[in-house]
Amino acid sequence: MERNTGNGVSIDEQALRNALGEVAGDRLQTVKVAGDTATVMLEVGGLERLDRDKLEMAVRDAARKAGVGDLRLGMTAERKSRVIIAVGSGKGGVGKSTLSANLAVAMHRLGRKVGLVDADIYGPSQPRLLLTEGRKPEAEDNKIHPIPSPYGVPMLSMGHLVQPGQAIAWRGPMAGNALGQLIDAHWGDTEIIVVDLPPGTGDVQLTMLSKHKPAGAVIVSTPQDLALMDATRAIGLFEQGKVPIIGMVENMAGYICPHCGEESDPFGVGGAEAAAKTMGLPFLGRVPLDMAIRRESDAGNPPAAGDSPQAEAFLSIARSVLAWLDGKR
């Protein structure tokens, strides 16, 4: 909505909100425009004085560039208790999305109010994993509402906003803005948001670190050396962003033949645990290379929601993550 100012210049309230969101992220609470005056409320809980001053300067500068003549800026220290847990990997194909979905479901089963964001903007898979394909989120007050899943975990994904199979060819800033819409949604009383990051160390990861500041990160790797090398790069990115590493998960660790019962290790075994020990990081556990996990996940039935032996691997990892999180509060 455009508001006409006294000097003939129109201020687009949504454009102003977008501009301020670029510099303030989820700390931007409200934006109101009347004439050439904008009233903005920021949430600054947990920020040091210098960081608050920098944020204020950035917001004032963005407002000025957007045509605001008089900015009335208020700040509150009421920080939301919601925390973000990022799940990352150095490369694709290590089962990170399956781990993210099952981790969220397992934490919900352990009594927490958990949401899930599929931040893999270019290859969203969570709608299938949590059986929410084909559904569109509703919007209210310029924010979208998460889509409830059958497993008690509300979620949002770019897969809910585009047509199935549609290619997304966006540059970094557009992908970062999309991530902001997913995280800054109407999450209600959700305590924890698990964010399934895309593989690698690109623009979406950098946006997450700079604007949304996860409480901690879980790193997923398979046991072989090449995957561990890539995981090390992901760890380095989080450490540069001063995001604590909760620990490492070794996925696809051990395969039991459904016909003969013989166990083998096509990707090796113990590599992630050894790497975690070398780097002084916690090892959160292993998830086996199991046909049941792949089959149930493809069908939108996450194993962590059931009582199968496969569920215990995810529940054990969830307990470790929650113990770490509770210890930080």
Coordinates of C-alpha atoms in Angstrom, one line a residue:
M1 CA 0.0 0.0 0.0
E2 CA 1.3 3.4 -1.0
R3 CA 1.0 6.4 1.4
N4 CA 1.2 9.9 0.0
T5 CA 3.6 12.1 1.9
G6 CA 3.4 15.8 2.4
N7 CA 6.1 16.5 -0.2
G8 CA 4.3 14.5 -2.9
V9 CA 6.4 11.4 -2.6
S10 CA 4.6 8.1 -2.1
I11 CA 6.0 5.6 0.4
D12 CA 5.2 2.0 -0.4
E13 CA 4.7 0.4 3.0
Q14 CA 5.5 -3.1 1.7
A15 CA 8.6 -2.0 -0.1
L16 CA 9.7 -0.2 3.0
R17 CA 9.1 -3.3 5.1
N18 CA 11.1 -5.3 2.6
A19 CA 14.0 -2.8 2.6
L20 CA 14.1 -2.8 6.4
G21 CA 13.9 -6.5 6.5
E22 CA 17.0 -6.7 4.4
V23 CA 19.0 -5.1 7.3
A24 CA 17.0 -6.1 10.3
G25 CA 15.9 -9.6 9.5
D26 CA 13.6 -11.2 12.1
R27 CA 14.3 -8.3 14.5
L28 CA 11.9 -6.2 12.5
Q29 CA 8.6 -6.3 14.4
T30 CA 6.2 -3.7 13.0
V31 CA 6.2 -1.0 10.3
K32 CA 3.5 1.7 10.0
V33 CA 3.4 4.5 7.5
A34 CA 1.5 7.8 7.9
G35 CA 2.3 10.6 5.5
D36 CA 6.0 11.0 5.3
T37 CA 6.4 9.4 8.8
A38 CA 7.2 5.8 9.4
T39 CA 7.0 4.1 12.8
V40 CA 9.2 1.1 13.2
M41 CA 9.6 -1.3 16.1
L42 CA 12.7 -3.5 16.4
E43 CA 13.4 -6.4 18.8
V44 CA 17.0 -6.0 20.1
G45 CA 17.1 -8.6 23.0
G46 CA 20.5 -10.1 23.4
L47 CA 22.4 -7.5 21.4
E48 CA 25.3 -5.6 22.8
R49 CA 25.1 -1.8 22.8
L50 CA 27.5 -1.5 19.8
D51 CA 25.4 -4.0 17.8
R52 CA 22.2 -2.1 18.7
D53 CA 23.7 1.1 17.5
K54 CA 24.9 -0.5 14.2
L55 CA 21.4 -2.0 13.7
E56 CA 19.8 1.4 14.3
M57 CA 22.1 3.2 11.9
A58 CA 21.4 0.5 9.2
V59 CA 17.6 0.8 9.7
R60 CA 17.7 4.6 9.6
D61 CA 19.8 4.5 6.4
A62 CA 17.5 2.0 4.7
A63 CA 14.4 4.1 5.6
R64 CA 16.0 7.3 4.3
K65 CA 16.8 5.6 1.0
A66 CA 13.2 4.3 0.8
G67 CA 11.9 7.9 1.0
V68 CA 11.0 8.2 4.7
G69 CA 11.2 11.8 5.9
D70 CA 10.6 11.2 9.6
L71 CA 11.5 7.8 11.2
R72 CA 10.1 7.0 14.6
L73 CA 12.1 4.1 15.8
G74 CA 11.3 2.0 18.9
M75 CA 13.2 -0.9 20.4
T76 CA 12.2 -3.7 22.7
A77 CA 14.3 -6.3 24.4
E78 CA 11.6 -9.0 24.5
R79 CA 13.4 -11.7 22.6
K80 CA 11.4 -14.6 21.4
S81 CA 12.4 -17.9 23.0
R82 CA 12.3 -19.7 19.7
V83 CA 15.6 -21.2 18.6
I84 CA 16.9 -22.4 15.3
I85 CA 18.8 -25.6 14.7
A86 CA 20.5 -25.7 11.3
V87 CA 21.2 -29.1 9.7
G88 CA 24.0 -28.8 7.1
S89 CA 26.4 -30.9 5.0
G90 CA 29.3 -30.1 2.8
K91 CA 27.8 -32.0 -0.2
G92 CA 24.6 -33.4 -1.4
G93 CA 23.5 -37.0 -1.3
V94 CA 24.3 -37.7 2.3
G95 CA 20.8 -37.9 3.6
K96 CA 20.6 -34.5 5.2
S97 CA 17.0 -33.9 4.4
T98 CA 15.8 -37.2 5.7
L99 CA 17.8 -36.6 8.8
S100 CA 16.3 -33.1 9.2
A101 CA 12.7 -34.4 8.9
N102 CA 13.2 -37.3 11.2
L103 CA 15.0 -35.2 13.8
A104 CA 12.1 -32.7 13.9
V105 CA 9.6 -35.5 14.2
A106 CA 11.7 -37.2 16.9
M107 CA 12.0 -34.0 18.9
H108 CA 8.2 -33.6 18.7
R109 CA 7.7 -37.1 20.0
L110 CA 10.0 -36.2 22.9
G111 CA 7.6 -33.4 23.9
R112 CA 8.9 -30.3 22.1
K113 CA 7.0 -27.9 19.9
V114 CA 9.1 -28.2 16.7
G115 CA 8.7 -26.6 13.3
L116 CA 10.7 -27.5 10.1
V117 CA 11.9 -25.1 7.3
D118 CA 13.1 -26.6 4.1
A119 CA 15.8 -24.0 3.1
D120 CA 16.9 -26.0 0.1
I121 CA 15.5 -23.3 -2.2
Y122 CA 16.6 -25.0 -5.4
G123 CA 15.7 -28.6 -4.5
P124 CA 13.0 -28.8 -1.9
S125 CA 12.2 -32.3 -0.7
Q126 CA 10.5 -31.9 2.7
P127 CA 6.9 -31.6 1.4
R128 CA 7.3 -35.2 0.2
L129 CA 9.1 -36.4 3.3
L130 CA 6.3 -35.0 5.6
L131 CA 3.4 -35.7 3.3
T132 CA 2.4 -32.0 2.6
E133 CA 2.9 -32.0 -1.2
G134 CA 0.5 -29.9 -3.2
R135 CA -0.6 -27.7 -0.3
K136 CA -0.3 -23.9 -0.3
P137 CA 0.3 -21.7 2.9
E138 CA -2.1 -19.0 3.8
A139 CA -0.9 -15.4 4.4
E140 CA -1.8 -13.0 7.1
D141 CA -0.3 -9.6 7.9
N142 CA 2.3 -10.0 5.2
K143 CA 3.5 -13.3 6.8
I144 CA 2.6 -16.9 5.8
H145 CA 1.3 -19.6 8.1
P146 CA 3.2 -22.9 8.3
I147 CA 1.5 -26.0 6.9
P148 CA 0.7 -28.6 9.5
S149 CA 2.0 -32.1 8.8
P150 CA 0.4 -35.4 9.9
Y151 CA 3.2 -35.9 12.4
G152 CA 2.7 -32.8 14.6
V153 CA 5.5 -30.8 13.0
P154 CA 4.3 -27.6 11.1
M155 CA 6.6 -26.8 8.1
L156 CA 7.3 -24.5 5.3
S157 CA 9.2 -25.1 2.1
M158 CA 9.8 -23.4 -1.3
G159 CA 8.1 -26.5 -2.6
H160 CA 4.8 -25.1 -1.1
L161 CA 5.2 -21.9 -3.0
V162 CA 6.0 -23.0 -6.6
Q163 CA 4.5 -25.5 -8.9
P164 CA 5.7 -29.1 -8.6
G165 CA 8.7 -29.7 -10.8
Q166 CA 9.1 -26.0 -11.5
A167 CA 12.8 -24.9 -11.9
I168 CA 13.9 -22.1 -9.6
A169 CA 16.5 -19.9 -11.2
W170 CA 17.2 -17.3 -8.6
R171 CA 20.3 -15.3 -7.7
G172 CA 21.6 -15.2 -4.2
P173 CA 19.6 -12.2 -2.8
M174 CA 16.3 -13.6 -4.1
A175 CA 17.1 -17.0 -2.4
G176 CA 18.0 -15.2 0.8
N177 CA 14.7 -13.3 0.8
A178 CA 12.8 -16.5 0.2
L179 CA 14.5 -18.0 3.2
G180 CA 13.5 -15.0 5.3
Q181 CA 9.8 -15.5 4.4
L182 CA 10.0 -19.1 5.5
I183 CA 11.6 -18.4 8.8
D184 CA 9.8 -15.2 9.7
A185 CA 6.4 -16.9 9.4
H186 CA 3.5 -17.2 11.9
W187 CA 5.1 -20.0 13.9
G188 CA 2.9 -19.4 17.0
D189 CA 4.1 -21.3 20.0
T190 CA 6.8 -23.2 18.2
E191 CA 9.9 -23.5 20.4
I192 CA 12.4 -25.0 18.0
I193 CA 12.8 -24.6 14.2
V194 CA 14.9 -27.2 12.4
V195 CA 16.3 -25.7 9.2
D196 CA 17.2 -28.1 6.4
L197 CA 20.0 -26.2 4.6
P198 CA 21.0 -26.8 1.1
P199 CA 24.3 -28.7 0.7
G200 CA 27.5 -26.6 0.4
T201 CA 28.5 -23.2 1.7
G202 CA 26.6 -20.7 -0.6
D203 CA 24.3 -17.7 -0.4
V204 CA 21.5 -19.4 1.6
Q205 CA 23.9 -20.5 4.3
L206 CA 25.5 -17.1 4.5
T207 CA 22.0 -15.5 4.9
M208 CA 21.2 -17.9 7.6
L209 CA 24.3 -17.1 9.5
S210 CA 24.1 -13.3 9.2
K211 CA 20.3 -12.7 9.6
H212 CA 18.8 -15.6 11.5
K213 CA 21.7 -16.8 13.7
P214 CA 21.1 -20.5 14.6
A215 CA 21.6 -21.6 18.2
G216 CA 23.6 -24.5 16.8
A217 CA 24.3 -26.7 13.8
V218 CA 24.1 -30.4 13.2
I219 CA 26.5 -31.7 10.5
V220 CA 25.6 -34.8 8.5
S221 CA 28.1 -36.9 6.7
T222 CA 28.6 -40.4 5.3
P223 CA 31.6 -42.3 6.5
Q224 CA 33.8 -42.1 3.5
D225 CA 36.8 -39.7 3.3
L226 CA 35.4 -37.5 0.5
A227 CA 32.2 -36.7 2.3
L228 CA 34.1 -36.0 5.5
M229 CA 36.3 -33.5 3.7
D230 CA 33.2 -31.6 2.5
A231 CA 31.7 -31.8 5.9
T232 CA 34.8 -30.1 7.3
R233 CA 34.3 -27.2 5.0
A234 CA 30.7 -26.8 6.3
I235 CA 31.9 -26.9 9.9
G236 CA 34.4 -24.2 9.0
L237 CA 31.6 -22.0 7.7
F238 CA 29.6 -22.3 10.8
E239 CA 32.6 -21.6 13.0
Q240 CA 33.4 -18.5 11.0
G241 CA 29.8 -17.4 11.7
K242 CA 30.3 -18.1 15.4
V243 CA 27.5 -20.8 15.3
P244 CA 28.3 -23.6 17.7
I245 CA 28.5 -27.1 16.3
I246 CA 26.1 -29.4 18.2
G247 CA 27.7 -32.4 16.8
M248 CA 28.1 -34.8 13.8
V249 CA 25.9 -37.5 12.5
E250 CA 27.1 -40.5 10.5
N251 CA 24.5 -41.4 7.9
M252 CA 24.4 -44.6 5.8
A253 CA 26.5 -46.4 8.3
G254 CA 26.3 -50.1 7.8
Y255 CA 23.9 -52.2 5.6
I256 CA 22.1 -55.4 6.6
C257 CA 21.1 -57.5 3.7
P258 CA 17.4 -58.2 3.9
H259 CA 17.9 -61.7 2.4
C260 CA 20.8 -63.2 4.2
G261 CA 21.1 -60.9 7.2
E262 CA 24.8 -60.2 6.6
E263 CA 26.1 -56.8 7.5
S264 CA 28.4 -54.8 5.2
D265 CA 29.8 -51.3 5.1
P266 CA 29.6 -50.0 1.5
F267 CA 30.6 -46.5 2.6
G268 CA 32.9 -47.5 5.4
V269 CA 32.2 -47.1 9.0
G270 CA 33.3 -44.9 11.9
G271 CA 34.7 -42.1 9.7
A272 CA 32.4 -39.4 11.0
E273 CA 32.9 -40.4 14.6
A274 CA 36.7 -40.4 14.2
A275 CA 36.5 -37.0 12.4
A276 CA 34.4 -35.6 15.3
K277 CA 36.9 -36.8 17.8
T278 CA 39.8 -35.3 15.9
M279 CA 38.1 -31.9 15.7
G280 CA 36.9 -32.1 19.3
L281 CA 33.2 -32.2 18.4
P282 CA 30.4 -34.3 19.9
F283 CA 29.4 -37.4 17.9
L284 CA 25.6 -37.6 17.9
G285 CA 25.1 -41.1 16.5
R286 CA 24.7 -43.3 13.4
V287 CA 21.8 -43.9 11.0
P288 CA 22.1 -47.2 9.1
L289 CA 21.8 -47.6 5.4
D290 CA 18.4 -49.2 5.5
M291 CA 15.9 -49.9 2.7
A292 CA 13.1 -49.3 5.2
I293 CA 14.2 -45.8 5.9
R294 CA 14.4 -45.0 2.1
R295 CA 11.1 -46.7 1.4
E296 CA 9.1 -45.1 4.2
S297 CA 10.7 -41.6 3.6
D298 CA 9.7 -41.7 -0.1
A299 CA 6.2 -42.6 1.0
G300 CA 6.0 -39.6 3.4
N301 CA 6.1 -41.8 6.4
P302 CA 9.2 -40.8 8.4
P303 CA 10.5 -43.7 10.5
A304 CA 10.9 -41.5 13.6
A305 CA 7.1 -41.3 13.8
G306 CA 6.8 -45.0 14.4
D307 CA 8.1 -47.7 16.7
S308 CA 10.4 -49.6 14.3
P309 CA 14.0 -50.3 15.2
Q310 CA 15.0 -47.6 12.7
A311 CA 13.1 -45.0 14.7
E312 CA 15.4 -45.4 17.7
A313 CA 18.5 -44.1 15.8
F314 CA 16.7 -40.8 15.2
L315 CA 15.3 -40.6 18.7
S316 CA 18.7 -41.1 20.1
I317 CA 20.1 -38.3 18.0
A318 CA 17.2 -36.1 19.0
R319 CA 17.8 -36.7 22.7
S320 CA 21.4 -35.6 22.3
V321 CA 20.5 -32.4 20.4
L322 CA 17.9 -31.5 23.1
A323 CA 20.3 -32.2 25.9
W324 CA 22.8 -29.8 24.2
L325 CA 20.1 -27.2 23.7
D326 CA 18.8 -27.4 27.2
G327 CA 22.3 -27.1 28.5
K328 CA 22.7 -23.8 26.7
R329 CA 19.6 -22.2 28.1

